[in-house]
Coordinates of C-alpha atoms in Angstrom, one line a residue:
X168 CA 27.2 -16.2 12.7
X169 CA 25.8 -15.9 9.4
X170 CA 22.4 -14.6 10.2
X171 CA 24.1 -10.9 11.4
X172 CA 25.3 -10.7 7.8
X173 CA 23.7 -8.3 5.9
X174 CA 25.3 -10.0 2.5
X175 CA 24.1 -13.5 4.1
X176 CA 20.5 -12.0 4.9
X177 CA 20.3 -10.5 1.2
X178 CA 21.2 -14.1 -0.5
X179 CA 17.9 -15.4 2.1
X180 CA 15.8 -12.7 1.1
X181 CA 16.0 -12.4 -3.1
X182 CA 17.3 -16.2 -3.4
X183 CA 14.2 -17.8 -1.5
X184 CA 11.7 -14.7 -3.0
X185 CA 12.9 -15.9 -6.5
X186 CA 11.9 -19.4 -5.9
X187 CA 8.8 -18.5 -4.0
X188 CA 7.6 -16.0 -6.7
X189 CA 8.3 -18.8 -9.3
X190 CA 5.7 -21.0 -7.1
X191 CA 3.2 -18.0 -6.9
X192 CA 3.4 -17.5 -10.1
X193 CA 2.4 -20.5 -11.3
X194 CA -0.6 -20.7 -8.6
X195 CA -1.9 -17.3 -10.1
X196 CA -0.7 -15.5 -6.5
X197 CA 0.5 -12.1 -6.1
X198 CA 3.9 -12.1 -5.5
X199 CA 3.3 -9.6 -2.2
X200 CA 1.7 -13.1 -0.2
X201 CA 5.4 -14.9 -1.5
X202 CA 7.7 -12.3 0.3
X203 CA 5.7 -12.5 3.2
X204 CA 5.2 -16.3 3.4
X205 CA 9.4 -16.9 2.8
X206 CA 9.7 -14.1 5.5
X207 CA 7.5 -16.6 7.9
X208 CA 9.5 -19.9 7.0
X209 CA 13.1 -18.0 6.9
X210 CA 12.0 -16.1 10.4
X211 CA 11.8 -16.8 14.0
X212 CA 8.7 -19.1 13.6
X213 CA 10.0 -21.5 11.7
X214 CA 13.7 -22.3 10.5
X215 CA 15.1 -19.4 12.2
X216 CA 17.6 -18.3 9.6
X217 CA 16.9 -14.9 10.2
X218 CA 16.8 -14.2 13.9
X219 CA 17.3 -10.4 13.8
X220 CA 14.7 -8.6 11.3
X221 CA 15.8 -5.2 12.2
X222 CA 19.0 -5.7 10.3
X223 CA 17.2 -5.0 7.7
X224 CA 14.5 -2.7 8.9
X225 CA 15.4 0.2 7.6
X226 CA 16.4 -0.3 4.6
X227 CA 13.0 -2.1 4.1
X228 CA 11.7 0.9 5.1
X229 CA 13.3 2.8 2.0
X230 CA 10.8 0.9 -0.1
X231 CA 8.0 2.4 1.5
X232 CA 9.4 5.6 0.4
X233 CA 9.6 5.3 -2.7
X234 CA 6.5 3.5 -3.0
X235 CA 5.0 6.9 -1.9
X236 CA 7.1 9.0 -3.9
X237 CA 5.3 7.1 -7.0
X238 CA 2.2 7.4 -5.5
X239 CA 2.7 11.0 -5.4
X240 CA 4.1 11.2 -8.9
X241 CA 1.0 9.8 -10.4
X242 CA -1.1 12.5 -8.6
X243 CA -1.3 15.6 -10.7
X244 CA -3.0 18.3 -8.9
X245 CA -6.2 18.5 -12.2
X246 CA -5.9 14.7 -11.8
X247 CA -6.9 14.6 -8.3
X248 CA -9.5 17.5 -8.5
X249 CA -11.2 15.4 -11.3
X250 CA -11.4 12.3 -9.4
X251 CA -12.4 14.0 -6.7
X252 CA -15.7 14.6 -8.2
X253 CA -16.4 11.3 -9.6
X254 CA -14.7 9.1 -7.5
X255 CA -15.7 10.4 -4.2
X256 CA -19.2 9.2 -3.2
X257 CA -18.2 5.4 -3.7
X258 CA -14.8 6.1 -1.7
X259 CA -16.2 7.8 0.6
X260 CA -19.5 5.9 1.2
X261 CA -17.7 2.3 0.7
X262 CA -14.6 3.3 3.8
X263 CA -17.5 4.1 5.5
X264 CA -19.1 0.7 5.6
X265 CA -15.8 -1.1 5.6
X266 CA -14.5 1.0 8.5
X267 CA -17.6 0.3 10.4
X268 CA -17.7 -3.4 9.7
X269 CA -14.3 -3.8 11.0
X270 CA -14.6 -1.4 14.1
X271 CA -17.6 -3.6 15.3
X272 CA -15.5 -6.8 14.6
X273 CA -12.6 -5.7 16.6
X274 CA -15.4 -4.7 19.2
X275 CA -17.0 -8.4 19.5
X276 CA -13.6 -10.1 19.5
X277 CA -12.8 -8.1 22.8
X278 CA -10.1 -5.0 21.4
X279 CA -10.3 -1.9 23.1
X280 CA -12.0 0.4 21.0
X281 CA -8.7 2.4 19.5
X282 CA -7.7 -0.9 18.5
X283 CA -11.3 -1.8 16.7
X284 CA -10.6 1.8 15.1
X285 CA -8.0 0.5 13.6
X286 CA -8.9 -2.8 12.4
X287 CA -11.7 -1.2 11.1
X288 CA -9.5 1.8 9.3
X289 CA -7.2 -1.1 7.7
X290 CA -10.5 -2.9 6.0
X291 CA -11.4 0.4 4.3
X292 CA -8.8 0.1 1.3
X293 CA -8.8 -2.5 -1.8
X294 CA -5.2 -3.6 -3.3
X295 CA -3.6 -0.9 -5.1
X296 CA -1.6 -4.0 -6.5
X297 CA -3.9 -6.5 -6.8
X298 CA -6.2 -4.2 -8.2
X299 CA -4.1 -3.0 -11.1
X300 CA -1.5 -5.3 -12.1
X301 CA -4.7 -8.0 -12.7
X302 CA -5.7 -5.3 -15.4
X303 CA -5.1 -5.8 -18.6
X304 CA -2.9 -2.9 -20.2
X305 CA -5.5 -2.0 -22.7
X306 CA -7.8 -1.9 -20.1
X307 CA -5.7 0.1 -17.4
X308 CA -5.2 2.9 -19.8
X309 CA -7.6 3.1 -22.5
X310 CA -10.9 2.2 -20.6
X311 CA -13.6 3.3 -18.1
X312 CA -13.0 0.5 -16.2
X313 CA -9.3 1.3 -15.6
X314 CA -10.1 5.3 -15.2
X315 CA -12.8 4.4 -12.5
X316 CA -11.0 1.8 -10.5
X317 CA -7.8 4.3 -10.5
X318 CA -9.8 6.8 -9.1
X319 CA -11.1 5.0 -6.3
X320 CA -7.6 3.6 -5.3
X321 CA -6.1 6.9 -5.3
X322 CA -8.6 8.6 -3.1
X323 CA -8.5 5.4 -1.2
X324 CA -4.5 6.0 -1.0
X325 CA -5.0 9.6 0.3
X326 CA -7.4 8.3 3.0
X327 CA -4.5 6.1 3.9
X328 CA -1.9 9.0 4.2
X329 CA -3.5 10.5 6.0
X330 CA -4.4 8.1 8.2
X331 CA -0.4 7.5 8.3
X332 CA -0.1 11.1 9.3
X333 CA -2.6 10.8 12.6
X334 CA -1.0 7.3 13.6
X335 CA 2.4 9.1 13.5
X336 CA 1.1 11.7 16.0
X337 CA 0.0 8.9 18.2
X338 CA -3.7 7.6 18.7
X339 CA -5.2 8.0 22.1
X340 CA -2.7 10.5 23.6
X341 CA -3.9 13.5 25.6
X342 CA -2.4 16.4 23.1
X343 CA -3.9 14.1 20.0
X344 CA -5.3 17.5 18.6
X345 CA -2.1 19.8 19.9
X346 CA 0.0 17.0 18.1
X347 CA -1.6 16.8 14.9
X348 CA -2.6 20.8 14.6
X349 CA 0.9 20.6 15.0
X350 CA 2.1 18.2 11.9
X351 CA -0.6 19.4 9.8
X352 CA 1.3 23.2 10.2
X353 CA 5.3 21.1 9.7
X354 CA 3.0 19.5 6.9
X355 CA 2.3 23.2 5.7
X356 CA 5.3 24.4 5.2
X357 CA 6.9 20.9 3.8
X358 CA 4.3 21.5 0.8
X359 CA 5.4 25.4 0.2
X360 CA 9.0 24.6 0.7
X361 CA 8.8 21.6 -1.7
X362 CA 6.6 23.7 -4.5
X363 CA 9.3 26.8 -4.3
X364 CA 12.6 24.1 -4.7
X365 CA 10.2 22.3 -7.7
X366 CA 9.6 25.7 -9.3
X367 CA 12.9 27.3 -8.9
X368 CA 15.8 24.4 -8.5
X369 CA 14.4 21.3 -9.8
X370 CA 12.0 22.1 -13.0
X371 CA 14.9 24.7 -15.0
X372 CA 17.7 21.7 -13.5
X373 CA 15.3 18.8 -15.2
X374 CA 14.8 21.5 -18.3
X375 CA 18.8 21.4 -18.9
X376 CA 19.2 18.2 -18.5
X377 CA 16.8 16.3 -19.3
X378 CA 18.3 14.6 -22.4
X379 CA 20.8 12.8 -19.6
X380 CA 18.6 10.1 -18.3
X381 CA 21.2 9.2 -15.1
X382 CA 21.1 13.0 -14.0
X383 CA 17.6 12.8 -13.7
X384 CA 17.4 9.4 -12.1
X385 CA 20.1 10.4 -9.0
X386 CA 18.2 13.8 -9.1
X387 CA 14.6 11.9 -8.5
X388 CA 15.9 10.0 -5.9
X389 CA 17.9 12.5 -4.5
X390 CA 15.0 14.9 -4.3
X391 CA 12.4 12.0 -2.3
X392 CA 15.3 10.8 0.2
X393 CA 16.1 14.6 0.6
X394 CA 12.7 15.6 1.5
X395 CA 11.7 12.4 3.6
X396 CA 14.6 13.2 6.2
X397 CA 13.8 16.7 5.6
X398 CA 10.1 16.4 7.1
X399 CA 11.4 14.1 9.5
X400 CA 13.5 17.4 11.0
X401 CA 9.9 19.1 10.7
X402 CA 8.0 16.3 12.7
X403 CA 7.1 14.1 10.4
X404 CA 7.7 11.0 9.1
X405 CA 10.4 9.8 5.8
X406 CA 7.0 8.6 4.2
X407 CA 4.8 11.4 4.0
X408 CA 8.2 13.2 2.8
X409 CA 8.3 11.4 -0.1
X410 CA 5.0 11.5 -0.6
X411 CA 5.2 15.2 -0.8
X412 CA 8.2 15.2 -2.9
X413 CA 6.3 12.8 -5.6
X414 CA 3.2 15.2 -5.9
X415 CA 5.7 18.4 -6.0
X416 CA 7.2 16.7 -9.2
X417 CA 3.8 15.4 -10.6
X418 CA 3.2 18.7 -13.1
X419 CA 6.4 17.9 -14.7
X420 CA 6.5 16.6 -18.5
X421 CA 9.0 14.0 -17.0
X422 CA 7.1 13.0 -14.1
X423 CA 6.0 9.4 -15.9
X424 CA 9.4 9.2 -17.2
X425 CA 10.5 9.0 -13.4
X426 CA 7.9 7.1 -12.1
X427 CA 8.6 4.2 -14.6
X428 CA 12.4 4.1 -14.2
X429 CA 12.3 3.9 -10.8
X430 CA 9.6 1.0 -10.4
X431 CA 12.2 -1.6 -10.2
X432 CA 14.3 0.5 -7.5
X433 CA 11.1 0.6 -5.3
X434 CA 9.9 -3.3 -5.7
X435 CA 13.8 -4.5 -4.7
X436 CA 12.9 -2.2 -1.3
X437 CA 9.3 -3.9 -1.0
X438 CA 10.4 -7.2 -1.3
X439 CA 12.6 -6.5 1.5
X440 CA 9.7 -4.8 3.2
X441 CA 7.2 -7.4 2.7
X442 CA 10.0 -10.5 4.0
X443 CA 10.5 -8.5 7.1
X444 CA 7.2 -7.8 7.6
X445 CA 6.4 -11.8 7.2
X446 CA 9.7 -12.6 9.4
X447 CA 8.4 -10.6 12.5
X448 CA 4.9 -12.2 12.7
X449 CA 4.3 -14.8 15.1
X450 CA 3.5 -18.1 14.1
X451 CA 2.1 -18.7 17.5
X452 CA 0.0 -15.1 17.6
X453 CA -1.1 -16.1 13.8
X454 CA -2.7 -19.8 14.5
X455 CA -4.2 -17.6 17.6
X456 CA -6.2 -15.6 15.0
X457 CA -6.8 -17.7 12.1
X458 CA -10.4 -18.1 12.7
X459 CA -11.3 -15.2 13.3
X460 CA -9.5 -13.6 10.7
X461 CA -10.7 -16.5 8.1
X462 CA -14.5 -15.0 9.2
X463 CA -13.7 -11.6 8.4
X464 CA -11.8 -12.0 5.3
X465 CA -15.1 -14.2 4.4
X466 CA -17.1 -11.4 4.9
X467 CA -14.4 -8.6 3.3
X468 CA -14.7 -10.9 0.3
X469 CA -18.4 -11.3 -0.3
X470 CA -19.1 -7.3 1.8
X471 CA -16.7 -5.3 -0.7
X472 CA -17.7 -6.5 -4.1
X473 CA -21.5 -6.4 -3.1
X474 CA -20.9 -3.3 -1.6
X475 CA -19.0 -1.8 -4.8
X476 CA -21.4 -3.2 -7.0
X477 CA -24.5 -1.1 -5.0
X478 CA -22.7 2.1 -4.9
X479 CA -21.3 1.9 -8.6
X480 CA -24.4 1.4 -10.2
X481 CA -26.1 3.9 -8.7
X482 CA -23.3 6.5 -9.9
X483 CA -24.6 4.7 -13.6
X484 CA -22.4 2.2 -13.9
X485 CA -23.4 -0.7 -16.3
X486 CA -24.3 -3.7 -13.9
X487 CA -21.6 -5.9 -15.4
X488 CA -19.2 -3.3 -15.7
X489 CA -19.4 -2.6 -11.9
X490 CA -20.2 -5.9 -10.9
X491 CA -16.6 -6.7 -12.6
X492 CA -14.8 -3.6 -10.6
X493 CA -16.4 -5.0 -7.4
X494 CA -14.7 -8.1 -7.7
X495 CA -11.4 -6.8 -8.7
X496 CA -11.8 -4.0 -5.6
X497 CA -12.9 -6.7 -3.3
X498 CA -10.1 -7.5 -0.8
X499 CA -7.8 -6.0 1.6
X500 CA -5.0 -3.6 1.0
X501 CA -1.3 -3.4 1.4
X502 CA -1.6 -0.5 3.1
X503 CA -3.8 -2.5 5.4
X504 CA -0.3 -4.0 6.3
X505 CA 1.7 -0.9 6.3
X506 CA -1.1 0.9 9.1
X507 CA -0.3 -2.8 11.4
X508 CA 2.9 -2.5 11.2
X509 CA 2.8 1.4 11.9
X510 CA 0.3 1.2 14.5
X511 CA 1.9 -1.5 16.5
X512 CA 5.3 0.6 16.3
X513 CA 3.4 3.5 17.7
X514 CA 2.0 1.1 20.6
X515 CA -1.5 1.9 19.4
X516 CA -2.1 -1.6 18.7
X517 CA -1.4 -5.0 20.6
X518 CA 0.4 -7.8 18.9
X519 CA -3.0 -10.2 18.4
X520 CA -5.2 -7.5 16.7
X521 CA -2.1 -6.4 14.4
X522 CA -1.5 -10.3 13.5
X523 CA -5.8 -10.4 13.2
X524 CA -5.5 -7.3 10.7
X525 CA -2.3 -8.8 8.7
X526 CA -3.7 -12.3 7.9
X527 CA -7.2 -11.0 7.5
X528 CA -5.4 -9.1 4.7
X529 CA -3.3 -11.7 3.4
X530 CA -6.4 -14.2 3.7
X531 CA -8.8 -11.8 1.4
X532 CA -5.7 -10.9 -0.8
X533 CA -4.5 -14.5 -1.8
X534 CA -8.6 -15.5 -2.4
X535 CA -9.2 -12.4 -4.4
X536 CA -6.3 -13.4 -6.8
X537 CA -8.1 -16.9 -7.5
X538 CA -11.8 -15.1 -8.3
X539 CA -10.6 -12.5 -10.8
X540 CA -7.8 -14.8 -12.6
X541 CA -10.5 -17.4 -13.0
X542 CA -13.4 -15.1 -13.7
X543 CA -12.3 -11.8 -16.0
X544 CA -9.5 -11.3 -18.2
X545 CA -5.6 -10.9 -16.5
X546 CA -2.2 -11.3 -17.8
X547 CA -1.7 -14.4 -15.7
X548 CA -5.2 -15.9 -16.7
X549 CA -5.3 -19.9 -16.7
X550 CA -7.8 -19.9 -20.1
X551 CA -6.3 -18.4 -23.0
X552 CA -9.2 -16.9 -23.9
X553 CA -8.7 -14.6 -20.2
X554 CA -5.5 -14.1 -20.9
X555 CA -4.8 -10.0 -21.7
X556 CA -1.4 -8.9 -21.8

């Protein structure tokens, strides 16, 4: 009776993710393809040791949260006006493409066309993770490379929310516009409500205290659980709280100081997000789709670098400077995986396309790793000459 033991699913989970990690590590994977890969062997499919993934749903859901709440921190309202200027044509321009190469995939391999819609809207982002953490520090923060590739991943991550936002109001339904004039007003007054408890509660409480490092911790966290079940009273969902929350703190001096302390908080809820995610796919469903989704992530691999490349040098780009980004921007997203697993909640989309999208995504993701750790410098780089701490 082990497996409806929380303590007994927790040793599964960060036991085998240690030992899988290890193994990724050493194959120059991201450790996001690890989690889900011991979710499929732990899960149903396989050895069955963990039968019941909703144990652990939601607290797998907390990571999502707070994976959102970062997001939001790292979004300073000048920050996002001055990407929006020079990052937007290539977003824009590149989901377009993306989006429309996956609609018409979903089209051919017989999904109704709401579920093509969303195939297609998952191949629109790159790796936020991927993208990032194969950067070099010296590169992520001191370079153009860095700025521009940042930009693009953040307006790609707003594209995402609010995609998020219209999925929660439920694709295809007859009051689609009632429902989501509707959130976009609970989403309204979430943002002024945040702002006034940011300006008058939080900023002269964080100005007091802010030589106290635990106070501020329990008060971050505090803040993004408080809001995330506060928009869910409005309509909304925990995650678009938290993202709200995040940006309402972003201004602050300690905003960076926040985000960074509670990175490890937020990966011990992904992990757990990622290993249920893997634990509730069907082996069955997944051998089903692997050709097809081995052909589209061949073509999200050699479309979104070439695509990249195009639109990067035209905005006067160097040619190996953006023939560099495109590799690195050049596979599918996590948040590819988070729209699946939202979508197929919301009944939106069918079991076979949400497996098609999720291991088209894990496909492009664990291939993309191999290109740019054997091809530019990253800190897990196989030559020593690549390797860039």
């Amino acid at each position: 009776m082990h497996s409806d033991s929380m303590l007994y699913v927790m040793f599964l989970v960060f036991s085998g993710a240690a030992i899988f990690a290890t193994v990724a590590l050493y194959a120059r994977q991201t450790l996001i393809v690890s989690y889900i890969v011991l979710g499929v062997v732990l899960g149903p499919s396989l050895l069955g040791w963990v039968t019941d993934a909703t144990l652990i749903r939601e607290v797998a859901d907390i990571g999502i949260m707070f994976l959102l709440f970062l997001l939001g921190l790292n979004m300073h309202p000048q920050k996002l006006f001055r990407i929006l200027g020079s990052a937007s044509i290539v977003t824009g321009l590149s989901s377009l493409i993306f989006g429309g190469i996956g609609y018409v995939a979903g089209l051919l391999l017989g999904f109704h066309w709401i579920e093509s819609l969303i195939v297609g809207a998952g191949l629109m982002f790159s790796s936020t993770i991927v993208g990032l953490k194969l950067l070099p520090t010296t590169v992520l923060h001191h370079r153009h490379t860095g700025e521009v590739m940042i930009s693009i991943l953040l307006l790609q991550d707003i594209i995402a929310i609010v995609l998020l936002l219209v999925l929660r109001a439920g694709i295809g339904g007859e009051t689609l516009m009632t429902d989501v004039a509707g959130l976009v007003l609970a989403l309204i007054g979430i943002c002024i409500l945040a702002w006034l408890v940011e300006r008058f509660v939080l900023i002269p409480l964080i100005a007091r205290f802010d030589v106290i490092q635990e106070y501020i911790f329990l008060l971050a966290i505090g803040w993004c659980l408080g809001l995330a079940e506060l928009s869910v009273w409005f309509g909304l969902s925990h995650e678009i709280g938290a993202f709200v929350a995040g940006v309402a703190l972003a201004s602050s001096r300690i905003s960076l100081f926040i985000a960074e302390n509670l990175k490890p908080l937020r990966d011990f809820f992904l992990i757990i997000f990622f290993f249920m995610l893997g634990a509730g796919l069907d082996l069955h469903l997944l051998l089903d789709v692997l050709v097809p989704a081995a052909i589209l992530a061949a073509v999200v691999l050699l479309v979104k670098p070439f695509v990249f490349v195009r639109l990067l040098v035209r905005t006067g780009e160097s040619p190996p400077r953006a023939k560099e980004m495109g590799l690195r921007l050049g596979q599918g997203s996590e948040f590819s995986l988070l729209i699946a697993v939202l979508a197929l909640e919301t009944g939106v989309l069918r079991s076979q396309a949400a497996h098609l999208l999720e291991l088209t995504t894990i496909l492009s993701m664990m291939v993309s790793m191999y290109l740019i750790v054997w091809r530019y410098p990253t800190p897990i780089a196989i030559s020593d000459e690549l390797r860039r701490s």
